[in-house]
XYZ file of C-alpha atoms in Angstrom:
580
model
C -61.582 -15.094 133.623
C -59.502 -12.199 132.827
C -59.436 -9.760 135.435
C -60.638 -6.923 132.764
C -63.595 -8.695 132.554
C -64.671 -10.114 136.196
C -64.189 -7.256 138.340
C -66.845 -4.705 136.280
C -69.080 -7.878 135.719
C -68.711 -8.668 139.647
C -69.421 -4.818 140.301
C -72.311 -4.791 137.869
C -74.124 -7.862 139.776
C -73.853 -6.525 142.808
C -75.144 -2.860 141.781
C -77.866 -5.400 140.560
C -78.305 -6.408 144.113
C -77.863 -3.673 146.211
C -80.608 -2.159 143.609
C -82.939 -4.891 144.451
C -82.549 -4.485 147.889
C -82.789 -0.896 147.778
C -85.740 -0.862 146.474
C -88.091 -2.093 149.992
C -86.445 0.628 152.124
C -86.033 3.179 149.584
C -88.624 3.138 147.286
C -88.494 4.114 143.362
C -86.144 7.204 144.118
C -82.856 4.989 146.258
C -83.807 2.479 143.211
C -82.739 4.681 140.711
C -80.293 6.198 142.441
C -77.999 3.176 143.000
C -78.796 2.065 139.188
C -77.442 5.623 137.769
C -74.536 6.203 140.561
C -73.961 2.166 140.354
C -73.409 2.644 136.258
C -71.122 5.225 136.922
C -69.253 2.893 139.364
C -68.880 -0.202 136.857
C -67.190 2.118 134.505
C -64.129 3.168 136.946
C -64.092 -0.397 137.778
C -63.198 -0.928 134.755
C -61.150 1.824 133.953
C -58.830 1.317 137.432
C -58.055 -1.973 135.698
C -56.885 -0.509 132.827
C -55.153 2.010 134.384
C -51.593 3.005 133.567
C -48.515 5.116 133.608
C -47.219 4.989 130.196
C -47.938 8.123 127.684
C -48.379 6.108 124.912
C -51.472 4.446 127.181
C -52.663 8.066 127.795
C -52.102 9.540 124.073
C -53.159 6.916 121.419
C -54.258 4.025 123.843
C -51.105 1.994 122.819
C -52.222 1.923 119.614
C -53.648 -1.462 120.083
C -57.136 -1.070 119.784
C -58.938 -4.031 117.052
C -61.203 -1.786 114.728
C -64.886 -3.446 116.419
C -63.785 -2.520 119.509
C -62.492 1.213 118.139
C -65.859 1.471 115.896
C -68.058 1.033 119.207
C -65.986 3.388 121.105
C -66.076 5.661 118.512
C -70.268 5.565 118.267
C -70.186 6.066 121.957
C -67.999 8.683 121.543
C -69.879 10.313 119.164
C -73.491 9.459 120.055
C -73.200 11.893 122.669
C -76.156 13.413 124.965
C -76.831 15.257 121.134
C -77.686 11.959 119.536
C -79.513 10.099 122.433
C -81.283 13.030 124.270
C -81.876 15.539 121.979
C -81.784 13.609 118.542
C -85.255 11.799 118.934
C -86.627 15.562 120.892
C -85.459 17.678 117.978
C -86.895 16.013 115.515
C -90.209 15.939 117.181
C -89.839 19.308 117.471
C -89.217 20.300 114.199
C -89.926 17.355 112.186
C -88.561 17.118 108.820
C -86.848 20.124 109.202
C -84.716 18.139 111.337
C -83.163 16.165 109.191
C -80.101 17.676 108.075
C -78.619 16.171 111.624
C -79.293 12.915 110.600
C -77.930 13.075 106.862
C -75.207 15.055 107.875
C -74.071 13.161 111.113
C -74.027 9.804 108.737
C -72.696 10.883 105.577
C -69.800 12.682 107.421
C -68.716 9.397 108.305
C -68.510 7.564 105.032
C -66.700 10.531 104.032
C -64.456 10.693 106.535
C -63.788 6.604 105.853
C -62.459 7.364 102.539
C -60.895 10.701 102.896
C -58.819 11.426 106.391
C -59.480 8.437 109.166
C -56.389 6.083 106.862
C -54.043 9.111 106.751
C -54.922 10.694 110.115
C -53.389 6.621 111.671
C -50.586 6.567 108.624
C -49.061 10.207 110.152
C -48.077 8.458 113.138
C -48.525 11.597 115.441
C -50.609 11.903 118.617
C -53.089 14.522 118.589
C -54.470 16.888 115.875
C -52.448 19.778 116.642
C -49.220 17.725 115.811
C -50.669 16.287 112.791
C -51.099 20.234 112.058
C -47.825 20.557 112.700
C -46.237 18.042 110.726
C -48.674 19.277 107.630
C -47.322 22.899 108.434
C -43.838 21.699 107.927
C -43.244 21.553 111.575
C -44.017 25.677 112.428
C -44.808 25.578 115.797
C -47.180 28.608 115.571
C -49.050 26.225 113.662
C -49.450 23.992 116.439
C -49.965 26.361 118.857
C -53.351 27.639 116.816
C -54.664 24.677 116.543
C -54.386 24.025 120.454
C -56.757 27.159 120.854
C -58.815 26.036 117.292
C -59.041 22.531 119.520
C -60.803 24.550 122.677
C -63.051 26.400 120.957
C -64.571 23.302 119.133
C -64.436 21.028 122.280
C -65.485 23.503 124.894
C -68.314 24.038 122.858
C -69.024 20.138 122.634
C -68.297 19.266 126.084
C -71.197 22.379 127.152
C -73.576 19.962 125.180
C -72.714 16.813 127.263
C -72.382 18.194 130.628
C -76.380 19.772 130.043
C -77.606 16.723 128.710
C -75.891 15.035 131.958
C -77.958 18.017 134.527
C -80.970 16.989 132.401
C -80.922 12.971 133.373
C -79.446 13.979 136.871
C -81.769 16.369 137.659
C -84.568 13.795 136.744
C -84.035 10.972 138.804
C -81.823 12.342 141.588
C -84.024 15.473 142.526
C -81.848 18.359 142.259
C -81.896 21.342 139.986
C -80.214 20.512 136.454
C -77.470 23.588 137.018
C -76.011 21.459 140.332
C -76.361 18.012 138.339
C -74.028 19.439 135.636
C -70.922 19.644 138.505
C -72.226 16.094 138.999
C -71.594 14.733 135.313
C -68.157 16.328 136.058
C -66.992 14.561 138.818
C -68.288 11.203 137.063
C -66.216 12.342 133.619
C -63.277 12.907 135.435
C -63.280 9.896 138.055
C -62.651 7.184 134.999
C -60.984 9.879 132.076
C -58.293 10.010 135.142
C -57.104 6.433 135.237
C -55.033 6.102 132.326
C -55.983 8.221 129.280
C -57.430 6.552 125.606
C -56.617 3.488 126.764
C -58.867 3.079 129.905
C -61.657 5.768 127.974
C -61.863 3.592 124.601
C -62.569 0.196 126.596
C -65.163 1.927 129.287
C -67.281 3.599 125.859
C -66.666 0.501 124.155
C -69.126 -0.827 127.235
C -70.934 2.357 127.373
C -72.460 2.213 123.628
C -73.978 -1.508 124.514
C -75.163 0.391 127.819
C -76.364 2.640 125.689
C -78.330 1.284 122.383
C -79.783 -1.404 124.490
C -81.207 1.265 126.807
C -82.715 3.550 123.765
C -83.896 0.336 122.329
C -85.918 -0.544 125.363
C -88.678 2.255 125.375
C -89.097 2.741 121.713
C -90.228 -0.955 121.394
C -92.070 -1.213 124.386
C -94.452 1.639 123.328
C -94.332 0.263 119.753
C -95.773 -3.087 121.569
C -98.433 -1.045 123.040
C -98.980 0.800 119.641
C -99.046 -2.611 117.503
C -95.749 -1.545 115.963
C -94.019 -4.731 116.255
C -92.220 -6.438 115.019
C -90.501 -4.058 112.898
C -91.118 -0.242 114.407
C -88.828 1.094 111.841
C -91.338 0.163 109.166
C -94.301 0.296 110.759
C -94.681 3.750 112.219
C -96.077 5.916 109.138
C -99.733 5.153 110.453
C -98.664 7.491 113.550
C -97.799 10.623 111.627
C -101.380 10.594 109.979
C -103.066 10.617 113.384
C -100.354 13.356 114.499
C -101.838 15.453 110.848
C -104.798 15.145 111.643
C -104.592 16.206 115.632
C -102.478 19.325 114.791
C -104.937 20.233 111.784
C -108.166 19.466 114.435
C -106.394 21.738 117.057
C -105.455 24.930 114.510
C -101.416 23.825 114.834
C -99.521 25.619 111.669
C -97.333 24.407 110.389
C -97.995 20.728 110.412
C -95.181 18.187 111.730
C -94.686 16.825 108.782
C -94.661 20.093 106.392
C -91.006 20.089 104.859
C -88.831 22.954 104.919
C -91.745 25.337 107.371
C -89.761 26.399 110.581
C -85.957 27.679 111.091
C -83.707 25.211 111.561
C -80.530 27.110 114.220
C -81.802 30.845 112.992
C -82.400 30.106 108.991
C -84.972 29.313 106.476
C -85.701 27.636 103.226
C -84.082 25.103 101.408
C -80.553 26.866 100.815
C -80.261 26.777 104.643
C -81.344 23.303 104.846
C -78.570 21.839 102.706
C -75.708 24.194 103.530
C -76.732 23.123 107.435
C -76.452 19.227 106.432
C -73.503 20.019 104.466
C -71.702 21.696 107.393
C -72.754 19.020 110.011
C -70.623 16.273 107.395
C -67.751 18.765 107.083
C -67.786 18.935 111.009
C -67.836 15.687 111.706
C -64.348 15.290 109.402
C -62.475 17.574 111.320
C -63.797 16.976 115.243
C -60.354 16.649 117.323
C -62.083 14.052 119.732
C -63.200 12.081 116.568
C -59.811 12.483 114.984
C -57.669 10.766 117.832
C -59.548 7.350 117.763
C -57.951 6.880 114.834
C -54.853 6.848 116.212
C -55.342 4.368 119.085
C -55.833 1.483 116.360
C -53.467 -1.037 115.295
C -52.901 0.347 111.745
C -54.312 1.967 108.548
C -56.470 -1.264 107.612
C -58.211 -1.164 110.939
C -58.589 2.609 110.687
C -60.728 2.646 107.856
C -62.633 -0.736 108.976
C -63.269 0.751 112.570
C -65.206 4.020 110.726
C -67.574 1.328 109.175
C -68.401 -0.134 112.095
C -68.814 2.878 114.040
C -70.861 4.249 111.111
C -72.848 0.826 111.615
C -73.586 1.357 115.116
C -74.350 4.328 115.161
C -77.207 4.139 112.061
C -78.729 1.488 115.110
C -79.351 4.980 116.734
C -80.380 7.031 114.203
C -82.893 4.734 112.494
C -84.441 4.822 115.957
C -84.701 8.529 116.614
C -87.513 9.590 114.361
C -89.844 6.722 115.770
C -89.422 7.947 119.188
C -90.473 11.505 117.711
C -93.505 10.324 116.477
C -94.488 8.771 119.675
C -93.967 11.353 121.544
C -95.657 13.826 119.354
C -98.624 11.832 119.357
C -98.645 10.953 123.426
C -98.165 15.316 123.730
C -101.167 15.977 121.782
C -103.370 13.662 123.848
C -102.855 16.254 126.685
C -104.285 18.886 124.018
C -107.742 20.469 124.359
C -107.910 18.623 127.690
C -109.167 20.471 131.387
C -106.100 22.134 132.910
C -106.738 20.383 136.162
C -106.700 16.944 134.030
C -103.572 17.745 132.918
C -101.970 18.606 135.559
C -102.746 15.263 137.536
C -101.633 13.269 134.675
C -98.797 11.070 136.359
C -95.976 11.870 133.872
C -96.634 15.502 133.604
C -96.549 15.830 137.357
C -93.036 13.935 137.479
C -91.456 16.387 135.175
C -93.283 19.280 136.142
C -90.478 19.911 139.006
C -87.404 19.519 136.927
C -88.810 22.733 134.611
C -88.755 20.464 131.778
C -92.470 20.937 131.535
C -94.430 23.507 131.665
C -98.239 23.880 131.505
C -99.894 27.419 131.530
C -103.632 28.239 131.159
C -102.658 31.854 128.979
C -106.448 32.568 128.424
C -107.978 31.685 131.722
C -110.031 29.176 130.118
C -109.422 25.941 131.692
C -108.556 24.283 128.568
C -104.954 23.328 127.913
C -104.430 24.729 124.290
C -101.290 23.148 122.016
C -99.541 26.519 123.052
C -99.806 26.157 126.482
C -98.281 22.742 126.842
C -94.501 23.283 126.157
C -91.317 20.523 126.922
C -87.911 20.921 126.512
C -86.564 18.784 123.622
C -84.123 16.760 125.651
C -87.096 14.769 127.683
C -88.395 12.880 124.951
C -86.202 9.873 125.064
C -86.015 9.824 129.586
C -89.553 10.830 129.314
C -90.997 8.442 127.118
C -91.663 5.600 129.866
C -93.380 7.746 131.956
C -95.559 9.022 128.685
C -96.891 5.375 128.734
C -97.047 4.426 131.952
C -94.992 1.840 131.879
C -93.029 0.121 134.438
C -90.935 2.746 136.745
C -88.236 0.680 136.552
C -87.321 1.599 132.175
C -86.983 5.226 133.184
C -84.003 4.793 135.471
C -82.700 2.468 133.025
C -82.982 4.753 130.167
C -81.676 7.311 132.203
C -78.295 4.815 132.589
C -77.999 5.209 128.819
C -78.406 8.441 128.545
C -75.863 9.132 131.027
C -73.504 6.541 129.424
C -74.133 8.371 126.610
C -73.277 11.666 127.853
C -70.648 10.528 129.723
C -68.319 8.657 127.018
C -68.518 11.969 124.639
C -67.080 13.697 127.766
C -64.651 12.088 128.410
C -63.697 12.076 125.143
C -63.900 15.803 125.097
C -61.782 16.193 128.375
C -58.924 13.811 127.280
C -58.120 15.919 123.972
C -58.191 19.147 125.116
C -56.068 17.877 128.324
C -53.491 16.194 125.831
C -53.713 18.750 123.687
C -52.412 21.713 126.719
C -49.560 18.442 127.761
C -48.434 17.081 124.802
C -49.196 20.858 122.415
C -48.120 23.070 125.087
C -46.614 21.872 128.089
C -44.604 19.317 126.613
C -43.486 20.922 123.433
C -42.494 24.132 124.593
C -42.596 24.755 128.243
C -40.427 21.030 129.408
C -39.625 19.108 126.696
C -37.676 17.134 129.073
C -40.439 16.251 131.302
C -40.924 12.444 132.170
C -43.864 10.660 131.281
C -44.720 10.457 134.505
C -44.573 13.981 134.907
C -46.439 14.080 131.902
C -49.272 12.106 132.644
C -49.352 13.892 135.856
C -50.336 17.373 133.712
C -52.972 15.731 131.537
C -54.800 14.808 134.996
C -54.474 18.188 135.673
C -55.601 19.454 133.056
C -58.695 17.686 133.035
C -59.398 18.763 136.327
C -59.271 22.239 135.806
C -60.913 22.222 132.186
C -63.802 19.534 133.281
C -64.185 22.753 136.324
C -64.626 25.090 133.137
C -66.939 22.823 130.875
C -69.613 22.065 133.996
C -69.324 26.373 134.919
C -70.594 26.670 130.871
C -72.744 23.658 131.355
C -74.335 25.687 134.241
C -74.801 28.794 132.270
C -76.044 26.726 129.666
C -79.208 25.471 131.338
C -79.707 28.861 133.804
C -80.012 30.758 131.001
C -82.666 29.351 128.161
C -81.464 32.054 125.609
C -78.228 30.745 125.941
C -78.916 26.537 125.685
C -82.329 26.164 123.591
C -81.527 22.426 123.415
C -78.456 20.214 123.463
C -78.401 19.621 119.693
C -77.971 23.093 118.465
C -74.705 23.594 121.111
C -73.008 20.198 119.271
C -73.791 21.901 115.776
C -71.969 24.996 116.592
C -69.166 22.445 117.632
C -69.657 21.295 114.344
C -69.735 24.633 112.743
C -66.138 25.495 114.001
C -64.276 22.011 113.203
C -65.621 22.443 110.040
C -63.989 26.072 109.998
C -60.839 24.678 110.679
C -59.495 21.261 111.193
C -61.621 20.183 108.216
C -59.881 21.942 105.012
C -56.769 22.168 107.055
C -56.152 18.794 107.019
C -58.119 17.782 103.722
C -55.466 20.224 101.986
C -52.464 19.014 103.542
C -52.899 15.671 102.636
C -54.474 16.006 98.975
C -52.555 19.476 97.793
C -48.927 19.279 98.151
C -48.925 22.966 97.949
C -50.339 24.290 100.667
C -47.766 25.451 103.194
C -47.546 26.395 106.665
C -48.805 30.118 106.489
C -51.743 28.931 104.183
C -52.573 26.607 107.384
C -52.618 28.965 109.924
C -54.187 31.985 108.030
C -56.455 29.555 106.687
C -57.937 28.812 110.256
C -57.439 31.900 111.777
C -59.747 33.489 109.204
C -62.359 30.276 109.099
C -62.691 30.663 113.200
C -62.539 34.646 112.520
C -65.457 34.117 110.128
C -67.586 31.657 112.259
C -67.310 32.418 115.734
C -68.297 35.945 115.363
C -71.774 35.152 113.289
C -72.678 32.177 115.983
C -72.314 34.490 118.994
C -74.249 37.159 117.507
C -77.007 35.228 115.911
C -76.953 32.372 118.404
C -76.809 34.142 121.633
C -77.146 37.624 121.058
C -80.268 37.157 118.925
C -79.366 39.223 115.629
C -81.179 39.194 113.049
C -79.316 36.378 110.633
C -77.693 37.332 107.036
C -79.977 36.569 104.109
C -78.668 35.239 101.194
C -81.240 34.302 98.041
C -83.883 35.184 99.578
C -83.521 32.808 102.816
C -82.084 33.585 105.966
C -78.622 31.419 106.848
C -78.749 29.633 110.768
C -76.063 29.112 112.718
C -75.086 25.948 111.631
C -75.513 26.622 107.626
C -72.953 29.156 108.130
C -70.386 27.174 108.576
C -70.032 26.220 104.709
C -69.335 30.323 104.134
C -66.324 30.030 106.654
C -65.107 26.888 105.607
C -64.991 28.179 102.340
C -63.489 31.349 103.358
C -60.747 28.777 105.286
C -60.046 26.996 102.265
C -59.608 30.053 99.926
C -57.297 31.860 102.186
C -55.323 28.788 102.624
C -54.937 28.345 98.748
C -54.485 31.785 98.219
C -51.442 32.345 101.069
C -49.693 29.371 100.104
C -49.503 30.308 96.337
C -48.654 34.107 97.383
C -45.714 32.315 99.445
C -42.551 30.125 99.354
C -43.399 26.796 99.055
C -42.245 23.861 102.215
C -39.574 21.769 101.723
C -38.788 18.599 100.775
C -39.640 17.446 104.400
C -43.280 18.044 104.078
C -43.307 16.792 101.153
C -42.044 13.411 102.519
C -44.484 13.236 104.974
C -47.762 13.706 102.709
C -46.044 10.715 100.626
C -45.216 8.747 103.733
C -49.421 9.135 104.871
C -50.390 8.380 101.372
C -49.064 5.570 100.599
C -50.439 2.243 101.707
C -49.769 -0.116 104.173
């Protein structure tokens, strides 16, 4: 048995063990605890065994990566704490107002199949900021934007992760959620250290089994109790008429299920619900993490295959999500109308209760526990929804692994190309271009040192302050918001209009960041009142299609107001478009 294989499958049995044995001296709480630290184990197992030296390992994983392999890595990559915490907790929040993450998050992907992943592998460079480069007709100012352009969309990302990581820590290890974030550093780091895209694609490649078997577990087990099975995906509608009829029996308005009747990130109406689902595909063409598993695969074949099964894997997910929201909905409104002191010494509502997940108020003095007064933060509905039922302690910890798995792999992913970016970009390019790979690949580990340090300090701002981080999902669409401002037209110009030239490039994402960060810090965090265009107020997220337009319009218009590149761009578009 290959050694890649044995030694995490030998660590993994005896986590099993030591789990089992934990459990008469420890109780429940040890249990969980080696289950969740023992995950985190099997992964650097398997990462030190991968581990090496060479850049090429660190960069683009060897390019060597078969396209099943690269598709499951990338759904782990991308079904981040967003997808598996907050997904199935956002939608039960807002209902179908939620949707625009789901039809954007999917469709991004078929797009991005047929439109960059081919030509992103045929360039032949290492990270996004030398693809942006190479499209720029080698201007190193071009490069050195898109390093910051990089930052801005990752840090943003990586905020996301690390406070879906304090919410499953803070859960089953007992500590507040703004320590467990410092936590979900140390774990990113331990295995992102070992030896770049080449250990990282093999341990998510592991983590999204972890992790879809894990979200599968509780869904169908309180479909079993509900008489859901065999099919939950089908068999669920039943729910959302007893949910109706609950929230129209307690005085809840809007219903659930009432389309387009509560903001989605800051807007409303239907103008901000499809310019937010057309942003969230944009961004999802232009995220730098996303961008470099295309270059760890063999070639442009497997590029293109690898986005269908990643898009495959990660539908799994999403298919999933709103069933969990409707089970949840409907175990949160049994708690309605109900004596406070009932409430209260319901089991799961006094497990949470501590974490300040939950909260339970009695605003009128009346004893009676009104819809208002039972809130939850979005992110619990997935961990949560084995305690909701009652089931088995045993599911939560589990779920808990695949949450952090989750969490974890989009990280990590995060980490590794901002870290290559500030080596390879920066450090590499302009400060020793002489520097041995070993000397290189001693940077990068520095580099993610010092920026996983940074990501956990936002993390922990993140959950301390709730006007700051309302829920994971709408941190990953701001990420979202500024790829789409930038990386997106950027490279979806250089490769389909020969025209565009290095100053349309950079002006083109200086004034699409210029545009977007400004509106998501004010409305977003600062709480001003958002633009309203037609009639409807535009969110957060829907205005990323005005700054990606305003990108792509001052990148057309600078490059036809200036000297065209040479005939060295011009080979290289040629070079990416033509076939293997």
């Amino acid at each position: 048995m290959s050694p890649v294989v044995r030694n995490p499958l030998m660590t993994a049995v005896a986590v099993v063990l030591l789990a089992i044995l934990a459990y008469p001296v420890g109780g429940q709480y040890l249990t969980s605890l080696v289950l969740i630290i023992g995950s985190i184990l099997v992964y650097l197992v398997l990462a030190l065994t991968l581990r090496s030296q060479a850049a090429a390992d660190f960069y683009v994983a060897g390019r060597s990566i078969p396209a099943v392999v690269n598709g499951a890595a990338t759904a782990a990559d991308w079904m981040s704490a967003a997808s598996f915490l907050s997904m199935a907790g956002i939608i039960a929040f807002l209902g179908f107002d939620a949707l625009p993450y789901v039809i954007g998050w999917t469709l991004g992907y078929t797009l991005m199949a047929f439109t960059i992943a081919p030509f992103v592998r045929k360039s032949g460079t290492y990270t996004v900021p030398e693809l942006i480069e190479r499209l720029a007709g080698n201007w190193s100012t071009a490069r050195v934007i898109a390093v910051l352009m990089v930052f801005i969309t990752s840090l943003t990302y990586l905020t996301a992760q690390l406070v879906g990581v304090g919410v499953v820590f803070s859960r089953f290890l007992g500590i507040p959620a703004t320590i467990a974030v410092f936590v979900g550093v140390f774990g990113a780091l331990a295995y992102a250290w070992t030896s770049g895209w080449r250990s990282i694609t093999w341990v998510q490649f592991v983590q999204y089994w972890v992790l879809i078997s894990m979200y599968l577990l509780p869904v169908l087990i309180a479909s079993a109790s509900l008489g859901l099975l065999p099919i939950p995906h089908l068999q669920y509608g039943p729910l959302l008429t007893q949910v109706e009829a609950r929230e129209a029996a307690a005085g809840v308005s809007p219903l659930w299920t009432e389309p387009l009747a509560r903001p989605f990130a800051g807007g409303t109406g239907m103008l901000n619900w499809i310019l937010a689902a057309l942003v969230l595909m944009l961004g999802t063409m232009g995220l730098p993490h996303i961008l470099v598993r295309f270059y760890t695969v063999t070639n442009v074949h497997a590029a293109r295959l690898s986005v269908g099964w990643a898009l495959l894997f990660i539908g799994l997910l999403y298919t999933t999500a709103s069933i969990y929201a409707a089970i949840a909905r409907l175990s949160i409104s049994n708690l309605w109308n109900k004596p406070l002191d009932e409430v209260m010494n319901t089991t799961w509502i006094q497990k949470w209760l501590p974490t300040g997940l939950v909260k339970v108020t009695d605003a009128n003095g009346d004893g009676i526990v009104q819809p208002a007064e039972l809130s939850f933060h979005n992110d619990i509905v997935v961990v949560g929804m084995p305690d909701m039922f009652g089931r088995l302690w045993l599911i939560s910890p589990l779920v808990a692994v695949g949450g952090l798995a989750a969490a974890l792999s989009t990280a990590d992913g995060l980490l590794l190309a901002m870290s290559t970016a500030i080596s390879r970009d920066i450090y590499k390019r302009f400060i020793n271009p002489q520097a041995s790979e070993a000397g290189e690949v001693g940077f990068v580990r520095a580099m993610l040192v010092v920026i996983g340090l940074i990501g956990g300090y936002l993390g922990y701002l993140a959950i301390k302050d709730p006007g700051f981080s309302r829920y994971v999902a709408l941190l990953v669409g701001w990420a979202f918001v500024f790829a789409a401002s930038t990386f997106t037209p950027a490279i979806m110009l250089g490769i389909f209009w020969k025209r565009l030239n290095r100053y349309g490039i950079v002006a083109g994402m200086i004034v699409g960041m210029a545009v977007a960060l400004p509106y998501v810090l004010a409305v977003g965090i600062f709480n001003t009142q958002p633009l309203v265009l037609f009639g409807q107020k535009i969110g957060t997220i829907a205005w990323g299609a005005v700054s990606f337009l305003a990108n792509a319009l001052t990148a057309i218009v600078v490059s036809l107001l200036t000297p065209p590149e040479g005939k060295e761009r011009e080979a290289f578009v040629d070079h990416m478009r033509m076939p293997d």
